[in-house]
Short mmCIF file of C-alpha atoms in Angstrom, two decimals:
data_model
loop_
_atom_site.label_atom_id
_atom_site.label_comp_id
_atom_site.label_asym_id
_atom_site.label_seq_id
_atom_site.Cartn_x
_atom_site.Cartn_y
_atom_site.Cartn_z
CA MET A 23 5.97 -48.41 -41.31
CA ASN A 24 3.21 -48.91 -39.02
CA LEU A 25 1.78 -46.48 -36.39
CA LEU A 26 4.48 -46.55 -33.38
CA ASP A 27 7.40 -44.84 -36.22
CA HIS A 28 5.59 -41.96 -35.59
CA ILE A 29 5.47 -42.18 -31.34
CA ARG A 30 9.06 -43.76 -31.59
CA ARG A 31 9.70 -40.44 -33.76
CA CYS A 32 8.47 -38.23 -31.48
CA ASN A 33 10.60 -40.23 -28.73
CA ALA A 34 13.36 -40.05 -30.02
CA HIS A 35 15.92 -37.97 -27.42
CA ASP A 36 19.77 -39.02 -25.88
CA LEU A 37 19.95 -36.63 -22.62
CA THR A 38 23.37 -37.55 -22.28
CA ARG A 39 24.01 -34.71 -25.45
CA PHE A 40 22.66 -31.99 -23.21
CA VAL A 41 22.96 -29.69 -20.04
CA PRO A 42 20.12 -28.94 -17.68
CA TRP A 43 19.74 -25.81 -16.55
CA PHE A 44 17.54 -25.19 -13.13
CA ILE A 45 16.00 -22.03 -11.26
CA GLY A 46 16.39 -22.62 -7.58
CA ALA A 47 16.21 -26.29 -7.04
CA GLY A 48 13.91 -26.46 -10.35
CA ARG A 49 15.09 -28.44 -13.61
CA ALA A 50 14.17 -25.83 -16.10
CA GLY A 51 15.39 -27.41 -18.77
CA TYR A 52 18.78 -28.36 -21.36
CA VAL A 53 20.53 -26.53 -23.64
CA ARG A 54 23.32 -28.62 -26.35
CA PRO A 55 26.76 -28.50 -24.37
CA ALA A 56 27.38 -25.36 -27.30
CA LEU A 57 24.88 -23.21 -25.69
CA ALA A 58 25.58 -24.68 -22.02
CA LYS A 59 29.27 -23.33 -22.66
CA ARG A 60 28.61 -19.82 -25.08
CA LEU A 61 25.24 -19.17 -21.01
CA ARG A 62 28.18 -19.10 -19.23
CA ASP A 63 29.78 -15.95 -20.91
CA PHE A 64 27.20 -14.61 -19.46
CA PRO A 65 28.25 -14.54 -15.35
CA ASP A 66 25.71 -12.40 -14.47
CA VAL A 67 22.99 -14.60 -15.70
CA PHE A 68 24.70 -18.18 -15.73
CA GLU A 69 26.45 -19.76 -13.64
CA THR A 70 28.39 -23.38 -13.55
CA GLY A 71 26.65 -25.85 -10.44
CA VAL A 72 26.96 -29.80 -10.00
CA ALA A 73 24.67 -30.86 -11.67
CA GLY A 74 24.26 -27.75 -14.97
CA LEU A 75 23.89 -24.68 -15.31
CA MET A 76 22.42 -22.44 -12.83
CA LEU A 77 20.20 -19.41 -13.20
CA LEU A 78 21.83 -16.69 -10.47
CA PRO A 79 19.94 -17.74 -7.08
CA SER A 80 19.81 -12.69 -6.97
CA LEU A 81 17.90 -13.60 -10.08
CA ARG A 82 14.51 -13.84 -7.81
CA THR A 83 11.69 -13.27 -9.01
CA PRO A 84 9.86 -14.41 -12.46
CA SER A 85 10.01 -10.56 -14.53
CA GLU A 86 13.95 -10.67 -12.93
CA ARG A 87 14.51 -13.64 -14.36
CA THR A 88 12.70 -12.96 -18.02
CA ALA A 89 14.50 -10.01 -18.42
CA ALA A 90 17.91 -11.25 -17.49
CA LEU A 91 17.19 -14.09 -19.59
CA GLU A 92 15.89 -11.66 -22.66
CA ASN A 93 18.97 -9.59 -22.86
CA VAL A 94 20.56 -12.99 -23.16
CA LEU A 95 19.47 -14.27 -25.88
CA ALA A 96 19.05 -10.47 -27.87
CA LYS A 97 22.87 -10.71 -27.78
CA LEU A 98 22.73 -14.56 -28.84
CA ARG A 99 20.74 -13.19 -32.23
CA GLU A 100 22.97 -10.37 -32.36
CA ASP A 101 25.49 -13.00 -33.21
CA GLY A 102 23.19 -15.80 -34.72
CA ILE A 103 22.66 -17.79 -32.47
CA GLY A 104 19.18 -19.04 -32.11
CA SER A 105 15.72 -19.51 -33.68
CA PRO A 106 14.41 -15.90 -34.49
CA GLN A 107 12.08 -13.54 -32.04
CA ARG A 108 8.69 -15.10 -31.98
CA LEU A 109 7.18 -12.08 -29.69
CA GLU A 110 4.80 -14.79 -27.66
CA PRO A 111 6.26 -15.35 -23.98
CA TYR A 112 5.85 -19.23 -23.30
CA ALA A 113 6.13 -20.46 -20.01
CA VAL A 114 8.94 -22.06 -18.39
CA ILE A 115 7.94 -24.62 -15.66
CA GLU A 116 9.63 -27.52 -13.81
CA ARG A 117 7.01 -29.62 -14.61
CA VAL A 118 3.49 -29.42 -16.86
CA GLY A 119 0.66 -27.26 -14.24
CA GLY A 120 3.46 -26.37 -12.09
CA PRO A 121 3.47 -22.66 -11.61
CA PRO A 122 5.69 -19.83 -14.06
CA LEU A 123 9.64 -19.28 -13.04
CA MET A 124 9.73 -16.91 -15.58
CA THR A 125 9.04 -16.85 -18.93
CA ILE A 126 10.63 -16.79 -22.61
CA ASP A 127 10.17 -16.33 -26.55
CA ARG A 128 8.45 -19.39 -28.30
CA GLY A 129 11.69 -18.69 -30.45
CA ALA A 130 13.62 -20.58 -27.78
CA ALA A 131 11.91 -22.60 -26.36
CA SER A 132 13.51 -25.45 -28.57
CA ALA A 133 17.69 -24.27 -27.54
CA PHE A 134 16.04 -23.95 -23.99
CA GLY A 135 14.92 -27.53 -23.89
CA ILE A 136 11.85 -26.06 -22.14
CA ILE A 137 8.62 -27.82 -21.25
CA SER A 138 5.87 -25.90 -23.69
CA THR A 139 2.41 -26.71 -24.16
CA GLY A 140 -0.47 -26.28 -26.47
CA PHE A 141 -3.93 -27.75 -27.84
CA HIS A 142 -4.71 -29.47 -30.94
CA MET A 143 -8.01 -30.08 -31.74
CA ASN A 144 -10.20 -32.78 -34.09
CA GLY A 145 -13.11 -31.43 -35.78
CA THR A 146 -15.07 -33.91 -36.63
CA GLY A 147 -18.21 -33.91 -39.63
CA GLY A 148 -21.41 -36.30 -38.80
CA GLY A 149 -21.62 -40.47 -39.15
CA GLY A 150 -24.67 -40.11 -41.14
CA SER A 151 -24.47 -42.55 -44.13
CA ALA A 152 -21.08 -40.86 -44.95
CA GLY A 153 -19.98 -42.17 -41.82
CA LEU A 154 -17.23 -40.31 -39.83
CA THR A 155 -15.61 -37.75 -41.11
CA MET A 156 -12.57 -35.42 -40.15
CA TRP A 157 -11.34 -31.77 -41.50
CA ILE A 158 -7.73 -31.36 -42.22
CA ALA A 159 -5.64 -28.61 -42.52
CA ARG A 160 -3.04 -27.84 -45.21
CA ARG A 161 -0.37 -25.55 -43.30
CA ALA A 162 0.78 -22.55 -45.73
CA LEU A 163 3.55 -22.76 -48.03
CA THR A 164 4.47 -19.92 -46.54
CA LYS A 165 4.95 -20.99 -42.89
CA MET A 166 7.82 -21.47 -41.24
CA THR A 167 7.88 -24.73 -39.96
CA PHE A 168 6.67 -27.88 -41.75
CA PRO A 169 4.92 -25.69 -45.14
CA GLY A 170 2.29 -27.44 -47.41
CA GLN A 171 1.97 -30.45 -44.47
CA LEU A 172 -1.26 -31.50 -43.08
CA ASP A 173 -2.28 -30.79 -40.23
CA ASN A 174 -6.11 -31.24 -37.03
CA ILE A 175 -8.35 -27.89 -37.91
CA VAL A 176 -7.16 -25.81 -35.07
CA ALA A 177 -3.56 -26.35 -33.15
CA GLY A 178 -1.76 -23.85 -31.37
CA GLY A 179 1.24 -23.20 -29.18
CA GLN A 180 0.36 -21.97 -25.41
CA PRO A 181 1.10 -18.37 -24.76
CA ALA A 182 2.18 -17.57 -21.02
CA ALA A 183 -0.50 -14.98 -21.22
CA LEU A 184 -4.27 -17.01 -21.97
CA SER A 185 -5.33 -19.91 -20.55
CA VAL A 186 -6.16 -22.62 -22.25
CA ALA A 187 -9.89 -22.67 -23.10
CA GLU A 188 -8.85 -19.21 -24.26
CA ASN A 189 -6.50 -20.29 -26.02
CA VAL A 190 -8.40 -22.54 -27.87
CA LEU A 191 -11.70 -19.46 -28.83
CA LYS A 192 -8.42 -17.00 -30.17
CA GLU A 193 -6.81 -19.74 -32.29
CA CYS A 194 -10.38 -21.15 -34.13
CA GLN A 195 -11.38 -18.52 -34.97
CA GLU A 196 -7.10 -16.98 -36.50
CA GLU A 197 -7.44 -20.09 -38.05
CA ALA A 198 -10.46 -21.56 -39.07
CA ASN A 199 -12.71 -18.50 -38.47
CA ILE A 200 -14.44 -20.55 -36.06
CA PRO A 201 -16.56 -18.36 -34.41
CA ALA A 202 -16.74 -18.05 -30.36
CA GLY A 203 -20.43 -19.61 -29.91
CA LEU A 204 -19.25 -23.09 -32.32
CA ALA A 205 -15.78 -22.81 -30.56
CA ARG A 206 -17.17 -23.17 -26.90
CA LEU A 207 -18.68 -26.61 -27.98
CA ALA A 208 -15.24 -28.19 -28.38
CA ARG A 209 -14.40 -31.24 -24.90
CA PRO A 210 -10.95 -31.38 -24.17
CA VAL A 211 -10.72 -35.37 -24.15
CA SER A 212 -7.02 -36.11 -24.01
CA LEU A 213 -3.47 -35.87 -23.02
CA ILE A 214 -0.58 -36.29 -24.62
CA SER A 215 2.90 -35.55 -23.82
CA TYR A 216 6.27 -36.39 -25.85
CA THR A 217 10.21 -35.67 -25.71
CA MET A 218 11.98 -35.23 -29.40
CA GLU A 219 15.69 -33.98 -30.54
CA VAL A 220 15.05 -31.50 -32.51
CA GLU A 221 17.41 -29.79 -34.95
CA GLY A 222 17.16 -26.76 -32.84
CA GLY A 223 17.22 -28.11 -29.58
CA LEU A 224 15.32 -30.02 -27.26
CA ARG A 225 11.54 -30.19 -27.59
CA ARG A 226 10.03 -31.31 -24.57
CA HIS A 227 5.86 -30.83 -25.37
CA ALA A 228 2.59 -31.50 -23.45
CA MET A 229 -0.54 -31.70 -25.92
CA TYR A 230 -4.22 -31.18 -24.72
CA VAL A 231 -6.58 -32.24 -27.02
CA TYR A 232 -9.90 -31.02 -27.51
CA ASP A 233 -12.83 -33.05 -30.40
CA LEU A 234 -15.64 -30.50 -31.82
CA GLU A 235 -18.00 -31.58 -34.47
CA LEU A 236 -19.09 -29.45 -36.49
CA PRO A 237 -22.42 -28.56 -38.12
CA ALA A 238 -22.38 -30.36 -41.41
CA ARG A 239 -23.38 -27.05 -43.48
CA PHE A 240 -20.20 -25.50 -41.65
CA GLN A 241 -17.14 -24.71 -44.19
CA PRO A 242 -13.99 -23.34 -41.65
CA HIS A 243 -12.33 -20.63 -43.67
CA PRO A 244 -8.50 -19.67 -43.88
CA PHE A 245 -8.40 -16.78 -42.00
CA ASP A 246 -5.15 -15.49 -40.45
CA GLY A 247 -2.86 -17.04 -43.50
CA GLU A 248 -1.27 -20.62 -41.75
CA VAL A 249 -3.55 -22.58 -43.63
CA GLU A 250 -3.39 -23.48 -47.00
CA SER A 251 -6.66 -24.97 -47.52
CA PHE A 252 -9.37 -27.05 -45.07
CA GLN A 253 -10.84 -30.02 -46.52
CA LEU A 254 -13.38 -33.29 -45.23
CA LEU A 255 -12.16 -36.89 -45.04
CA PRO A 256 -13.49 -40.21 -43.91
CA ILE A 257 -12.11 -40.58 -41.35
CA ASP A 258 -10.33 -44.19 -42.80
CA GLU A 259 -8.44 -42.26 -45.26
CA VAL A 260 -7.10 -39.96 -42.58
CA ALA A 261 -5.80 -43.35 -40.88
CA GLU A 262 -4.82 -44.48 -43.89
CA ILE A 263 -2.53 -41.10 -44.34
CA VAL A 264 -0.66 -41.52 -40.94
CA ARG A 265 -0.12 -45.27 -41.30
CA SER A 266 1.29 -44.91 -45.24
CA SER A 267 3.55 -42.04 -44.42
CA LEU A 268 6.11 -40.45 -42.01
CA ASN A 269 5.54 -36.60 -43.72
CA GLY A 270 1.74 -36.85 -44.70
CA PHE A 271 0.78 -35.25 -41.24
CA LYS A 272 2.72 -32.79 -39.26
CA PHE A 273 4.71 -34.51 -36.80
CA ASN A 274 3.02 -34.38 -33.23
CA CYS A 275 -0.57 -34.42 -35.53
CA ASN A 276 0.42 -38.05 -36.37
CA LEU A 277 -0.08 -38.52 -32.56
CA VAL A 278 -3.66 -36.78 -32.38
CA VAL A 279 -5.03 -38.82 -35.31
CA ILE A 280 -3.83 -42.01 -33.78
CA ASP A 281 -5.16 -41.05 -29.95
CA PHE A 282 -8.61 -40.42 -31.69
CA LEU A 283 -8.51 -43.31 -33.69
CA ILE A 284 -8.18 -45.57 -30.02
CA ARG A 285 -10.82 -43.22 -28.57
CA HIS A 286 -13.47 -43.99 -30.85
CA GLY A 287 -12.49 -47.60 -31.50
CA LEU A 288 -11.02 -47.74 -34.40
CA ILE A 289 -7.65 -49.13 -33.29
CA TYR A 290 -8.93 -52.05 -31.18
CA PRO A 291 -7.14 -54.22 -28.07
CA ASP A 292 -6.60 -57.33 -29.73
CA ASP A 293 -4.19 -54.65 -32.12
CA PRO A 294 -0.92 -56.17 -30.97
CA ASP A 295 0.50 -52.46 -30.76
CA TYR A 296 -2.54 -51.37 -28.17
CA PHE A 297 -0.73 -51.44 -25.54
CA ALA A 298 2.05 -49.68 -26.58
CA LEU A 299 0.56 -46.90 -28.38
CA VAL A 300 -1.77 -46.52 -25.29
CA THR A 301 1.38 -45.73 -23.29
CA GLY A 302 3.72 -44.36 -25.95
CA LEU A 303 1.09 -41.23 -26.32
CA ARG A 304 1.63 -40.49 -22.71
CA GLY A 305 5.67 -40.33 -22.32
CA ALA A 306 7.19 -39.23 -19.40
CA ILE A 307 8.74 -35.96 -19.92
CA PRO A 308 12.36 -35.60 -18.24
#
């Protein structure tokens, strides 16, 4: 395998296998045909338009739309349809950076194919005689998703009620016990985006990437149970895991490491895949 395999994997999708749904003129997401058929059983919320499903125009405000769809989701869950409720609202947006049209429970994000955002943070050690090092997390075996796989030191989906900066501080404390004063030194350095067909639907995702250089004596510690352990690895060893294994890291963490390697000159411009790697990390979100 090579590094491009990770990018291809995260961008594998076929939109002809999905039905778009709209809020006004804005495309809010995509659902599988079976779910689209089920949603037509809720004529007080959805109607069939020329291009796909439409949220009823009578649902004029974000709060009205949110409440109406939450009632639908509750009935679907009663019928055993969809993922468990996560009790974490995600904004439904037409484009990254656009205004929220409503919110939806995180557990339904992929089923409804909304654009979701979040952040991933690289925690690095000093250069020194040992060279550049990176803190790597191992996800807890009790995690609902990707248990036991490697992860970036801190990452999190973006709740509707927080700014990205606030979310970074929150997740740094909860996942790695990084105090706020240190977490505030994290720098936004990049953006990665991809669209990936997954078992639960369609993942349309943009990740804000942060770098944080940690003091030599600092040791991250699991705090909220989502991380099993942390280890400090030479960057060459981190790169080798990504190069040699499809599932060593959680799927999208590989993209974050590849981005880091490019930004730090560890993947060279004369690499034959350089252009494909750089452009592939920022796929258009349909």
